[in-house]
CSV table of N, CA and C and ligand atoms in Angstrom, one decimal:
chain,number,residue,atom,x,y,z
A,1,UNK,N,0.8,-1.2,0.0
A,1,UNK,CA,0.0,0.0,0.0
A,1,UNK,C,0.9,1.2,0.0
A,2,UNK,N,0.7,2.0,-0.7
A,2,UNK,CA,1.5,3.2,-0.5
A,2,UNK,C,1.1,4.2,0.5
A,3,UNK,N,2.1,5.3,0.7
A,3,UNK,CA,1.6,6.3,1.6
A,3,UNK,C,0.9,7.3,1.6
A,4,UNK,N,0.3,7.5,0.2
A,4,UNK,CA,-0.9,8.3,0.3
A,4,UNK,C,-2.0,7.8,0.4
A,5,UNK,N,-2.0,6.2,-0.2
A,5,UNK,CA,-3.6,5.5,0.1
A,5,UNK,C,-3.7,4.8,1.0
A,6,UNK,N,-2.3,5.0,2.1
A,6,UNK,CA,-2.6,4.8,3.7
A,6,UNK,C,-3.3,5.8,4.4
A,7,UNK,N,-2.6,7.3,4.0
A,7,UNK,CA,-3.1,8.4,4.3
A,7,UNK,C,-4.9,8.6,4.1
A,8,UNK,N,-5.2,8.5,2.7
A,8,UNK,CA,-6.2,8.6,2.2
A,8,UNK,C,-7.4,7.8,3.2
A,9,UNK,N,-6.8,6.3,3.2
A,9,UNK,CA,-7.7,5.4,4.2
A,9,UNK,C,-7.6,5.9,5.5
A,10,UNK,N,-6.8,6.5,5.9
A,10,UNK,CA,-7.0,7.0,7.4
A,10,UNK,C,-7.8,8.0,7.4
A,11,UNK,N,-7.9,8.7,6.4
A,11,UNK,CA,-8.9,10.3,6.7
A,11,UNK,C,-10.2,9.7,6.6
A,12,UNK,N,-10.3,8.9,5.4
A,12,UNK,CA,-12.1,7.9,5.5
A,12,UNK,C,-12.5,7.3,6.5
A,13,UNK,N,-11.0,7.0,7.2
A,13,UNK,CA,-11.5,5.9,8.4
A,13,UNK,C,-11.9,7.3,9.5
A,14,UNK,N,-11.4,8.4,9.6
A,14,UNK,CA,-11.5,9.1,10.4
A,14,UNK,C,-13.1,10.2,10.0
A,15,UNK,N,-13.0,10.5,9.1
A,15,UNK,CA,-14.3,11.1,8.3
A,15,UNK,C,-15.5,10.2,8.7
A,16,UNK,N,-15.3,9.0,8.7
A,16,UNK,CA,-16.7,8.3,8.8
A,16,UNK,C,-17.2,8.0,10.4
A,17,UNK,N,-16.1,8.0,11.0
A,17,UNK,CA,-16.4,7.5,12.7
A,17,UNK,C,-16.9,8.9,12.6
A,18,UNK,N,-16.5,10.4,12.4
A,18,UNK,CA,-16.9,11.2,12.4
A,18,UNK,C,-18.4,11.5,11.9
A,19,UNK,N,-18.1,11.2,11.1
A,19,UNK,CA,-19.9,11.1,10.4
A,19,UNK,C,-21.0,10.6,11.3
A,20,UNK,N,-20.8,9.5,12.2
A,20,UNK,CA,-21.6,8.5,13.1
A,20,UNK,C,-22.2,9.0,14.0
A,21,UNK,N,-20.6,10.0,14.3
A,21,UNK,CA,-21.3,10.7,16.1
A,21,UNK,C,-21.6,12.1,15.5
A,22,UNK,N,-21.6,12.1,14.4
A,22,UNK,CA,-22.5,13.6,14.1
A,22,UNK,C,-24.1,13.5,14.1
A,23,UNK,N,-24.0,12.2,13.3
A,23,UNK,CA,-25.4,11.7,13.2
A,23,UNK,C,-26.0,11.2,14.5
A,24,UNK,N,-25.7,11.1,15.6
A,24,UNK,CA,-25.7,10.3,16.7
A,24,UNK,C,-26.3,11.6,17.5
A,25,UNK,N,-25.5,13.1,17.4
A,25,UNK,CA,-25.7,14.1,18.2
A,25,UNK,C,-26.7,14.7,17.2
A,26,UNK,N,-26.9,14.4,16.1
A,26,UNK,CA,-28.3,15.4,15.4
A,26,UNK,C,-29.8,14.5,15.4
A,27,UNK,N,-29.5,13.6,16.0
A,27,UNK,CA,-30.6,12.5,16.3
A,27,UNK,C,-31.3,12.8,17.9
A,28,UNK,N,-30.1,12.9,18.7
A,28,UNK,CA,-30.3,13.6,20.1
A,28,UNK,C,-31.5,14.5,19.9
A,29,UNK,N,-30.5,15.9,19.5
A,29,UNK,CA,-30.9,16.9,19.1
A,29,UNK,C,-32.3,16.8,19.1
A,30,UNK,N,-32.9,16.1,17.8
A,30,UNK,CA,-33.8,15.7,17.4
A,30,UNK,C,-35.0,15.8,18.5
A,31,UNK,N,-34.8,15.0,19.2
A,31,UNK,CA,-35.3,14.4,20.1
A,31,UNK,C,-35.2,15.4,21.1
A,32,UNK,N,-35.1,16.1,21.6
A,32,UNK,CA,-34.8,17.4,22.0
A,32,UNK,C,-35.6,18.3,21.6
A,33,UNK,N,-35.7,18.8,20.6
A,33,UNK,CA,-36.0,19.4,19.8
A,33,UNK,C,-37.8,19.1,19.6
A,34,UNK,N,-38.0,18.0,19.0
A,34,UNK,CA,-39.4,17.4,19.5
A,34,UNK,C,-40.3,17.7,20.6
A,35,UNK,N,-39.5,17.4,21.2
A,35,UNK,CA,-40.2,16.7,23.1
A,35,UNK,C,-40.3,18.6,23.4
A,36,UNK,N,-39.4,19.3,22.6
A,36,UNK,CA,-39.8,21.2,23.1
A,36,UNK,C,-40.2,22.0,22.5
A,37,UNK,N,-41.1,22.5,21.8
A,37,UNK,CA,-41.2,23.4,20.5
A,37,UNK,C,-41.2,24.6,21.4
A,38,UNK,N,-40.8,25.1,22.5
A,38,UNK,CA,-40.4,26.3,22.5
A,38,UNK,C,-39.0,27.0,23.0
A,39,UNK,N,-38.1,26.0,22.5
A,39,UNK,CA,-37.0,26.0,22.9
A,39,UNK,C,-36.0,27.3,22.2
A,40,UNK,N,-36.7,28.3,21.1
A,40,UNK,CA,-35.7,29.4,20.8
A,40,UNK,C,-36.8,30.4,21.9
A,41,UNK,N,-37.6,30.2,22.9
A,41,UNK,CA,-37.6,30.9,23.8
A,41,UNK,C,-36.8,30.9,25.3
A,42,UNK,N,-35.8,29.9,24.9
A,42,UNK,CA,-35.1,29.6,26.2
A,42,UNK,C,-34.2,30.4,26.5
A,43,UNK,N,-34.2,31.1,27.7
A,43,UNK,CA,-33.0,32.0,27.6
A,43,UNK,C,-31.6,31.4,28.0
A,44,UNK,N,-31.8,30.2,28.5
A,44,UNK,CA,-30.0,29.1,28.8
A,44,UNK,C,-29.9,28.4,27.8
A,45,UNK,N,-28.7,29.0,27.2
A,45,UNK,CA,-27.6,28.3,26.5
A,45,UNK,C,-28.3,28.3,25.2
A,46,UNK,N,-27.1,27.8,24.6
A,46,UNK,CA,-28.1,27.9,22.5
A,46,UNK,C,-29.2,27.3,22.5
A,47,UNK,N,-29.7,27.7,21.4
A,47,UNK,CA,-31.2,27.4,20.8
A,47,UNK,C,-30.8,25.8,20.4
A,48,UNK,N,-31.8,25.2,20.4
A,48,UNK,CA,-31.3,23.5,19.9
A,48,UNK,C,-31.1,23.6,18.4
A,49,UNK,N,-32.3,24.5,17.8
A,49,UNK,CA,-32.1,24.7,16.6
A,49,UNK,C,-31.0,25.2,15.9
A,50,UNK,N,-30.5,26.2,16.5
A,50,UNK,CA,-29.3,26.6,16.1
A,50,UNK,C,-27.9,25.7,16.1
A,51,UNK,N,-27.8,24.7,17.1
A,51,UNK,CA,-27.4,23.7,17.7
A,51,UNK,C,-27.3,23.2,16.2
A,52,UNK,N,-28.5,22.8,16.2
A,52,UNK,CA,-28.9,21.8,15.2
A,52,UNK,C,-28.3,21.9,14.0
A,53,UNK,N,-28.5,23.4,13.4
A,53,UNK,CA,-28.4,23.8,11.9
A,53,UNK,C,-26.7,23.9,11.6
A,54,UNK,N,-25.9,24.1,12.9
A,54,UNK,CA,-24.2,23.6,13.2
A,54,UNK,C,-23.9,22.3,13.0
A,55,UNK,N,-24.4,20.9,13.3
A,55,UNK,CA,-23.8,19.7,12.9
A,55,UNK,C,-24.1,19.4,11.9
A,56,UNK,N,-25.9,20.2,11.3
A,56,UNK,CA,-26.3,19.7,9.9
A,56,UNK,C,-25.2,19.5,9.1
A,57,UNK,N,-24.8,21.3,9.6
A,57,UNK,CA,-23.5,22.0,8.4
A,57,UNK,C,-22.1,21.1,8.7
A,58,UNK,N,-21.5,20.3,9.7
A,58,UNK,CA,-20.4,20.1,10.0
A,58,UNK,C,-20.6,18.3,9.3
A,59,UNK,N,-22.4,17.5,8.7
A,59,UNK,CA,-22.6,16.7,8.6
A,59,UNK,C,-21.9,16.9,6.8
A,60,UNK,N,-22.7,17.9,6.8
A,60,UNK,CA,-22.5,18.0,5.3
A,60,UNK,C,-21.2,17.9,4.7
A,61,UNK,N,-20.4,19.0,5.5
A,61,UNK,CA,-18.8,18.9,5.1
A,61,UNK,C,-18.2,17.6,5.0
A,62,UNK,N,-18.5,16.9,6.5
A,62,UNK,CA,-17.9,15.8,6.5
A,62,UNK,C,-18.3,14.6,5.5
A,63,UNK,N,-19.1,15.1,4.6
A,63,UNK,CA,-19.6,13.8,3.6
A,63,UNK,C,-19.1,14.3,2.4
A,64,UNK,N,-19.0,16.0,2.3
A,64,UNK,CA,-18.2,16.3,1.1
A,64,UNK,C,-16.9,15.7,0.8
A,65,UNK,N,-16.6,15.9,2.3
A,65,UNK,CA,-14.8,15.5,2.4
A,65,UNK,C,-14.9,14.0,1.9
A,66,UNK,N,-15.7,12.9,2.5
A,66,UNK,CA,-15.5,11.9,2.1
A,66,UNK,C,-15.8,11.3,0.6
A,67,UNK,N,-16.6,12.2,-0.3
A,67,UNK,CA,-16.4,11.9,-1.5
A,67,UNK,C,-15.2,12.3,-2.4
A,68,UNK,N,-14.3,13.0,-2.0
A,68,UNK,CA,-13.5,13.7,-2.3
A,68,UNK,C,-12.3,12.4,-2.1
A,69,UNK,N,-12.2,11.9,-0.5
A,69,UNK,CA,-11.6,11.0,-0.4
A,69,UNK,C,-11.8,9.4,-1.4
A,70,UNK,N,-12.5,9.0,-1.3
A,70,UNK,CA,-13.3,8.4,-2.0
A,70,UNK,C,-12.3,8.5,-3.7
A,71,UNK,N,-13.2,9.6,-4.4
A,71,UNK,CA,-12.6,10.5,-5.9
A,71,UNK,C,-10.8,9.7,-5.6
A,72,UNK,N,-10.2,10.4,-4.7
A,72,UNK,CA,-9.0,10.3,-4.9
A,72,UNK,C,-8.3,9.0,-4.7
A,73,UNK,N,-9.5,8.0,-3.8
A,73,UNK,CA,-8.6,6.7,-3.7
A,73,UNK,C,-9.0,5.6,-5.3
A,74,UNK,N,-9.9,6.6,-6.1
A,74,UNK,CA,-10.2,5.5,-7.1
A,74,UNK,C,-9.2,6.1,-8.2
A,75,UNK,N,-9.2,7.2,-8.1
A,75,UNK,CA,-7.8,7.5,-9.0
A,75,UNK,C,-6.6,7.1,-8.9
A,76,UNK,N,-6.4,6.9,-7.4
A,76,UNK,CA,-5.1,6.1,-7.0
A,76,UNK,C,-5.2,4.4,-7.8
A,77,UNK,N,-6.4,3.9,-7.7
A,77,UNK,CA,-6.6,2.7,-8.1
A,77,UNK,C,-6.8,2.7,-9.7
A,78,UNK,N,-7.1,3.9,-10.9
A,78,UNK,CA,-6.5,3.5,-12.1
A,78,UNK,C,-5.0,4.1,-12.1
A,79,UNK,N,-4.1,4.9,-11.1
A,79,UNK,CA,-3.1,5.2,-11.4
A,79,UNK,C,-3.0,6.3,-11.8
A,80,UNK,N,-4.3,7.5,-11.5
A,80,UNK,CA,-4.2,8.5,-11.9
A,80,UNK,C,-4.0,9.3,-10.8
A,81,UNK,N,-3.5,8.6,-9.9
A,81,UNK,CA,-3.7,9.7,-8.6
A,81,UNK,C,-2.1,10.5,-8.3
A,82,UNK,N,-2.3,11.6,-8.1
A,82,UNK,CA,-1.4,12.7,-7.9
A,82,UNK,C,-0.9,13.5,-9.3
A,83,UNK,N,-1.5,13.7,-10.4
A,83,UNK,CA,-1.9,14.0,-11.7
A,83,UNK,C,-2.7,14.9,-11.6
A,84,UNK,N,-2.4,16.4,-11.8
A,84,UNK,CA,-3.3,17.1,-11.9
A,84,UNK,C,-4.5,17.3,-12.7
A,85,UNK,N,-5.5,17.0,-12.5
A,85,UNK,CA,-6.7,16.9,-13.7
A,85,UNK,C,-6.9,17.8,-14.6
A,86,UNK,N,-6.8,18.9,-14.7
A,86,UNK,CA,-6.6,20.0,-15.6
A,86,UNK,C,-5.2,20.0,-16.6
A,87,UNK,N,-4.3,19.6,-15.6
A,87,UNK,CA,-3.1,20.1,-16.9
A,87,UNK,C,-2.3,19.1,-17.1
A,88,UNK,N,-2.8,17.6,-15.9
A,88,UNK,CA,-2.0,16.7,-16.6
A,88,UNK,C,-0.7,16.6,-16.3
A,89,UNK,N,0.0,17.9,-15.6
A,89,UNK,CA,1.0,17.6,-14.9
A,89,UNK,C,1.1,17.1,-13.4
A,90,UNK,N,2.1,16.5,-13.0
A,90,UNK,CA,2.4,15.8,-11.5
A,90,UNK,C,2.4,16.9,-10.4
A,91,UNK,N,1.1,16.4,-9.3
A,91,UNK,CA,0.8,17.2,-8.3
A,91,UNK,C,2.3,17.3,-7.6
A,92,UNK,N,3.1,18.5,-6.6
A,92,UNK,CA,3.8,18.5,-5.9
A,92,UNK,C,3.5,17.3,-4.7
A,93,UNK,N,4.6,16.3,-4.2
A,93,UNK,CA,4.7,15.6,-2.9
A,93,UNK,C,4.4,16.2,-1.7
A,94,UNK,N,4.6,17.5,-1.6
A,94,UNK,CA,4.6,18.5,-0.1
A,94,UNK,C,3.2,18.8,-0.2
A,95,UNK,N,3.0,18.8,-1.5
A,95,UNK,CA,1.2,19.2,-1.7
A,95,UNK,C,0.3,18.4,-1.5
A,96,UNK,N,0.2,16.8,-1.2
A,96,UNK,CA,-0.1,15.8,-1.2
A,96,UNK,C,-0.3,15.4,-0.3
A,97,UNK,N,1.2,15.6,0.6
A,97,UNK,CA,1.1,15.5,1.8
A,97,UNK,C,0.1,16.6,2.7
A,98,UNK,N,0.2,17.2,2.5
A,98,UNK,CA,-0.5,17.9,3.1
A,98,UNK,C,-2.4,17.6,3.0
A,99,UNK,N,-2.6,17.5,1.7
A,99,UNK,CA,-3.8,17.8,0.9
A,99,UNK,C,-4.1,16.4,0.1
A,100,UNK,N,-3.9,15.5,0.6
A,100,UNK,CA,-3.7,14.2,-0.1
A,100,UNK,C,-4.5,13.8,-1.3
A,101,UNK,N,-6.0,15.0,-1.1
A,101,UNK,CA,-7.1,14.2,-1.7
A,101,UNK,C,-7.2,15.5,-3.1
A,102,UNK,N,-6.0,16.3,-2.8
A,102,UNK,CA,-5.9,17.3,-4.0
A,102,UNK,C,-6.4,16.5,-5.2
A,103,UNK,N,-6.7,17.5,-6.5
A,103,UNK,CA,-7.1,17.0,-7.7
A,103,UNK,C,-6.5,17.9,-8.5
A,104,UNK,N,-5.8,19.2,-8.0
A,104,UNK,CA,-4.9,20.6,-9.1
A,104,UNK,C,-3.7,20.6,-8.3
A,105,UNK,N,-3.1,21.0,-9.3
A,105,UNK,CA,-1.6,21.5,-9.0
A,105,UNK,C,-1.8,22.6,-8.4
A,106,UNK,N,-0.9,23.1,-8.2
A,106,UNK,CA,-0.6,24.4,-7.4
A,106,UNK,C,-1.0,25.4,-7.9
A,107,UNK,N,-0.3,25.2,-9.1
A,107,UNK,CA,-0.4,26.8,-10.1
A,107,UNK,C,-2.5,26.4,-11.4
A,108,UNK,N,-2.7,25.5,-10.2
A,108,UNK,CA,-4.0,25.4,-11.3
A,108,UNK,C,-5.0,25.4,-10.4
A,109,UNK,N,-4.4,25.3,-8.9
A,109,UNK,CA,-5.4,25.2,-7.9
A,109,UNK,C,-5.6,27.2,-7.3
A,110,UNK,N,-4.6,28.0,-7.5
A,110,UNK,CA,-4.6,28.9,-7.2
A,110,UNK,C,-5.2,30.1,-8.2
B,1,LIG,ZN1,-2.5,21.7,-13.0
């Protein structure tokens, strides 16, 4: 296995446990949220709603990121991975490192 699609599998592995307890605290929530419909009258602590509309958004990301990851481990698997898609030239290594699930080079990503 190489070290970016060790890398790669670790952020999915980590993106997904993430995903679980997101969904786990917007379920709560949920339930919360139900059991009170007048909870943006509460003057302690955030609104659940607003609560709410924060993991939605933190759910969403975390599923963007995993298609992304995803994208980049199937490119690794025809061998197109670290290839910039646009120009065809070879992504930087420091760039990769960093950004593993990049798809532009530097000068195509900027
Ligand atoms: Zn490029």
């Amino acid at each position: 296995m190489s070290t970016f699609e060790h890398l790669l599998r670790e952020r999915l592995q980590h993106a997904l446990s993430w995903e679980a307890e997101l969904d786990e605290q917007i379920g709560t929530l949920g339930g919360i949220r139900d059991a009170n419909n007048d909870d943006e009258h509460d003057p302690d602590g955030v609104p659940v709603s607003a609560e709410w509309s924060r993991l939605a958004g933190l759910l969403q990301e975390i599923r963007e990121q995993q298609t992304e990851i995803r994208a980049a481990l199937a490119r690794l698997e025809r061998g197109e991975y670290g290839v910039c898609t646009r120009c065809r030239e070879p992504i930087a290594e420091a760039r990769l490192e960093v950004r593993p699930m990049a798809e532009l080079c530097v000068s195509c990503a900027s």
